[in-house]
Amino acid sequence: EDPRWRTLHPRLLFGADDIPRLREQMNQPAVRPYYDQLLEGCEGMISADDRRYLDPAKDYGFGAGVPIPGEKCCELALAYVLTDRREFSDHALAVLTRWSARLGYEDAVHPHDWVGAGWMVASLALCYDWLYGAMTDEQRASLRIGIAELCQAIYDNTNTEQFVDMSVRNWQAMAAG
């Protein structure tokens, strides 16, 4: 990790040197209930008999009404960062690599999908960062391809008027990616 990114990249939420401090803060009374809620939710996501189970074998899609697993994978990734529990990282990566392998340029070219594509880019980028140390080279490549294709599609299919009108989706796609 290049330490210059810490000061040059304003969207990084935290770096490796911040993790010990974050772990300590999880035991503070004001934070502990949220930490416990995160861990309980993540336990459910990795337990096949739980209603919150995030199924790695499911073909998550894209578009209106289709479940997008990115946000849940971010929760698993954050739980991994805070606990070092490989079952969280392994489960998130199983879902993410299957999902990102299905994503492509065509998934983000329809105007109603750009906001969703921005959220997908943001969640893939966060997971890429937070799970980097737990990933194989193949998993890293898969996520990078998914991020790049979605960003390229959004960029190619957004005109000047839309950039003015749709600042949120542009920020999500370009800044997070």
CSV table of C-alpha atoms in Angstrom, one decimal:
chain,number,residue,atom,x,y,z
A,1,GLU,CA,0.0,0.0,0.0
A,2,ASP,CA,1.4,3.4,-1.0
A,3,PRO,CA,1.2,5.6,2.1
A,4,ARG,CA,0.7,8.7,-0.2
A,5,TRP,CA,-2.9,7.5,-0.9
A,6,ARG,CA,-3.8,8.4,2.7
A,7,THR,CA,-3.4,12.1,1.9
A,8,LEU,CA,-4.0,12.0,-1.8
A,9,HIS,CA,-7.2,10.0,-1.9
A,10,PRO,CA,-10.0,11.7,0.0
A,11,ARG,CA,-12.5,8.9,-0.3
A,12,LEU,CA,-10.5,6.3,1.6
A,13,LEU,CA,-12.5,5.6,4.8
A,14,PHE,CA,-9.6,4.2,6.7
A,15,GLY,CA,-6.2,2.6,6.2
A,16,ALA,CA,-4.4,-0.4,7.7
A,17,ASP,CA,-2.9,1.8,10.5
A,18,ASP,CA,-6.4,2.8,11.6
A,19,ILE,CA,-7.6,-0.7,12.2
A,20,PRO,CA,-6.2,-1.3,15.7
A,21,ARG,CA,-7.9,2.0,16.9
A,22,LEU,CA,-11.2,1.0,15.2
A,23,ARG,CA,-11.1,-2.4,16.9
A,24,GLU,CA,-10.5,-0.7,20.3
A,25,GLN,CA,-13.5,1.6,19.7
A,26,MET,CA,-15.8,-1.4,19.2
A,27,ASN,CA,-15.8,-1.9,22.9
A,28,GLN,CA,-16.9,1.6,23.8
A,29,PRO,CA,-20.5,1.7,25.3
A,30,ALA,CA,-21.8,4.0,22.6
A,31,VAL,CA,-20.4,1.8,19.8
A,32,ARG,CA,-20.8,-1.7,21.1
A,33,PRO,CA,-24.5,-2.1,20.2
A,34,TYR,CA,-23.8,-1.2,16.6
A,35,TYR,CA,-20.8,-3.6,16.5
A,36,ASP,CA,-22.9,-6.4,18.0
A,37,GLN,CA,-25.7,-5.7,15.5
A,38,LEU,CA,-23.1,-5.9,12.6
A,39,LEU,CA,-21.7,-9.2,13.9
A,40,GLU,CA,-25.1,-10.7,14.4
A,41,GLY,CA,-26.2,-9.7,10.9
A,42,CYS,CA,-23.1,-11.2,9.4
A,43,GLU,CA,-23.5,-14.4,11.4
A,44,GLY,CA,-26.9,-14.7,9.8
A,45,MET,CA,-25.5,-14.0,6.3
A,46,ILE,CA,-23.1,-16.9,6.5
A,47,SER,CA,-25.5,-19.4,8.2
A,48,ALA,CA,-27.5,-21.4,5.5
A,49,ASP,CA,-30.4,-22.0,7.9
A,50,ASP,CA,-30.8,-18.3,8.7
A,51,ARG,CA,-33.4,-16.2,6.8
A,52,ARG,CA,-30.7,-13.6,6.2
A,53,TYR,CA,-28.4,-16.1,4.5
A,54,LEU,CA,-26.5,-14.6,1.5
A,55,ASP,CA,-26.3,-17.6,-0.8
A,56,PRO,CA,-23.0,-17.7,-2.8
A,57,ALA,CA,-24.6,-20.1,-5.3
A,58,LYS,CA,-27.4,-17.7,-6.2
A,59,ASP,CA,-27.2,-15.8,-9.5
A,60,TYR,CA,-27.6,-12.3,-8.3
A,61,GLY,CA,-28.5,-10.1,-11.2
A,62,PHE,CA,-28.9,-6.4,-11.9
A,63,GLY,CA,-31.8,-4.0,-12.4
A,64,ALA,CA,-35.1,-3.1,-10.9
A,65,GLY,CA,-36.3,-5.5,-8.3
A,66,VAL,CA,-33.3,-7.7,-8.5
A,67,PRO,CA,-31.3,-8.2,-5.3
A,68,ILE,CA,-27.9,-6.7,-5.3
A,69,PRO,CA,-25.5,-8.3,-2.8
A,70,GLY,CA,-22.9,-5.5,-2.7
A,71,GLU,CA,-24.1,-3.8,0.5
A,72,LYS,CA,-24.4,-7.0,2.4
A,73,CYS,CA,-20.9,-8.0,1.2
A,74,CYS,CA,-19.6,-4.7,2.5
A,75,GLU,CA,-21.0,-5.5,5.9
A,76,LEU,CA,-19.2,-8.9,5.8
A,77,ALA,CA,-16.0,-7.2,4.7
A,78,LEU,CA,-16.2,-4.7,7.5
A,79,ALA,CA,-16.8,-7.5,10.0
A,80,TYR,CA,-13.7,-9.2,8.6
A,81,VAL,CA,-11.6,-6.1,9.0
A,82,LEU,CA,-12.7,-5.7,12.6
A,83,THR,CA,-12.5,-9.3,13.7
A,84,ASP,CA,-10.1,-11.1,11.3
A,85,ARG,CA,-12.7,-13.9,11.0
A,86,ARG,CA,-12.0,-15.6,7.7
A,87,GLU,CA,-15.5,-17.0,7.5
A,88,PHE,CA,-16.7,-13.5,6.9
A,89,SER,CA,-14.2,-12.7,4.2
A,90,ASP,CA,-14.5,-16.1,2.5
A,91,HIS,CA,-18.3,-15.8,2.3
A,92,ALA,CA,-18.2,-12.3,1.0
A,93,LEU,CA,-15.7,-13.3,-1.7
A,94,ALA,CA,-17.7,-16.3,-2.7
A,95,VAL,CA,-20.7,-14.1,-3.4
A,96,LEU,CA,-18.7,-11.2,-4.9
A,97,THR,CA,-16.6,-13.2,-7.3
A,98,ARG,CA,-19.6,-15.0,-8.7
A,99,TRP,CA,-21.6,-11.8,-8.9
A,100,SER,CA,-18.8,-9.7,-10.5
A,101,ALA,CA,-18.1,-12.5,-13.0
A,102,ARG,CA,-21.8,-12.0,-14.2
A,103,LEU,CA,-21.5,-8.3,-14.4
A,104,GLY,CA,-20.5,-6.5,-17.6
A,105,TYR,CA,-20.7,-3.4,-19.7
A,106,GLU,CA,-24.2,-4.1,-20.8
A,107,ASP,CA,-25.5,-4.2,-17.3
A,108,ALA,CA,-25.0,-0.5,-16.8
A,109,VAL,CA,-26.0,1.0,-20.2
A,110,HIS,CA,-29.7,1.6,-19.5
A,111,PRO,CA,-30.5,5.0,-17.9
A,112,HIS,CA,-32.7,3.5,-15.1
A,113,ASP,CA,-29.8,1.2,-14.1
A,114,TRP,CA,-27.1,3.9,-13.7
A,115,VAL,CA,-27.8,4.6,-10.0
A,116,GLY,CA,-27.8,0.8,-9.4
A,117,ALA,CA,-24.5,0.6,-11.3
A,118,GLY,CA,-23.0,3.3,-9.2
A,119,TRP,CA,-24.0,1.5,-6.0
A,120,MET,CA,-22.5,-1.7,-7.4
A,121,VAL,CA,-19.2,0.0,-8.3
A,122,ALA,CA,-19.1,1.6,-4.8
A,123,SER,CA,-19.7,-1.8,-3.1
A,124,LEU,CA,-17.2,-3.6,-5.3
A,125,ALA,CA,-14.6,-1.0,-4.6
A,126,LEU,CA,-15.1,-1.0,-0.9
A,127,CYS,CA,-15.0,-4.8,-0.8
A,128,TYR,CA,-11.9,-4.8,-3.0
A,129,ASP,CA,-10.2,-2.6,-0.5
A,130,TRP,CA,-11.3,-4.2,2.7
A,131,LEU,CA,-10.9,-7.8,1.5
A,132,TYR,CA,-7.7,-7.3,-0.5
A,133,GLY,CA,-5.5,-9.2,1.9
A,134,ALA,CA,-7.9,-12.2,2.0
A,135,MET,CA,-8.2,-12.4,-1.9
A,136,THR,CA,-6.4,-14.6,-4.4
A,137,ASP,CA,-5.0,-13.0,-7.5
A,138,GLU,CA,-7.9,-14.4,-9.5
A,139,GLN,CA,-10.5,-12.9,-7.1
A,140,ARG,CA,-8.7,-9.5,-7.4
A,141,ALA,CA,-8.7,-9.7,-11.2
A,142,SER,CA,-12.4,-10.6,-11.3
A,143,LEU,CA,-13.4,-7.7,-9.1
A,144,ARG,CA,-11.2,-5.2,-11.0
A,145,ILE,CA,-12.8,-6.3,-14.3
A,146,GLY,CA,-16.3,-5.9,-12.8
A,147,ILE,CA,-15.5,-2.4,-11.5
A,148,ALA,CA,-13.8,-1.3,-14.7
A,149,GLU,CA,-16.6,-2.5,-17.0
A,150,LEU,CA,-19.4,-0.9,-15.0
A,151,CYS,CA,-17.4,2.4,-14.8
A,152,GLN,CA,-16.7,2.4,-18.5
A,153,ALA,CA,-20.3,1.8,-19.4
A,154,ILE,CA,-21.5,4.6,-17.2
A,155,TYR,CA,-18.9,6.9,-18.6
A,156,ASP,CA,-19.7,6.0,-22.2
A,157,ASN,CA,-23.4,6.3,-21.8
A,158,THR,CA,-23.7,9.5,-19.8
A,159,ASN,CA,-23.8,12.8,-21.7
A,160,THR,CA,-23.1,16.3,-20.5
A,161,GLU,CA,-26.8,17.1,-19.6
A,162,GLN,CA,-27.0,13.9,-17.5
A,163,PHE,CA,-23.8,14.7,-15.7
A,164,VAL,CA,-25.4,17.9,-14.5
A,165,ASP,CA,-28.7,16.3,-13.7
A,166,MET,CA,-27.4,13.1,-12.1
A,167,SER,CA,-24.5,14.0,-9.9
A,168,VAL,CA,-25.1,11.2,-7.4
A,169,ARG,CA,-24.8,8.4,-9.9
A,170,ASN,CA,-21.7,10.0,-11.5
A,171,TRP,CA,-20.0,10.4,-8.1
A,172,GLN,CA,-20.8,6.8,-7.2
A,173,ALA,CA,-19.5,5.4,-10.5
A,174,MET,CA,-16.4,7.5,-11.0
A,175,ALA,CA,-15.2,8.5,-7.5
A,176,ALA,CA,-15.8,5.1,-6.0
A,177,GLY,CA,-14.5,3.2,-9.0
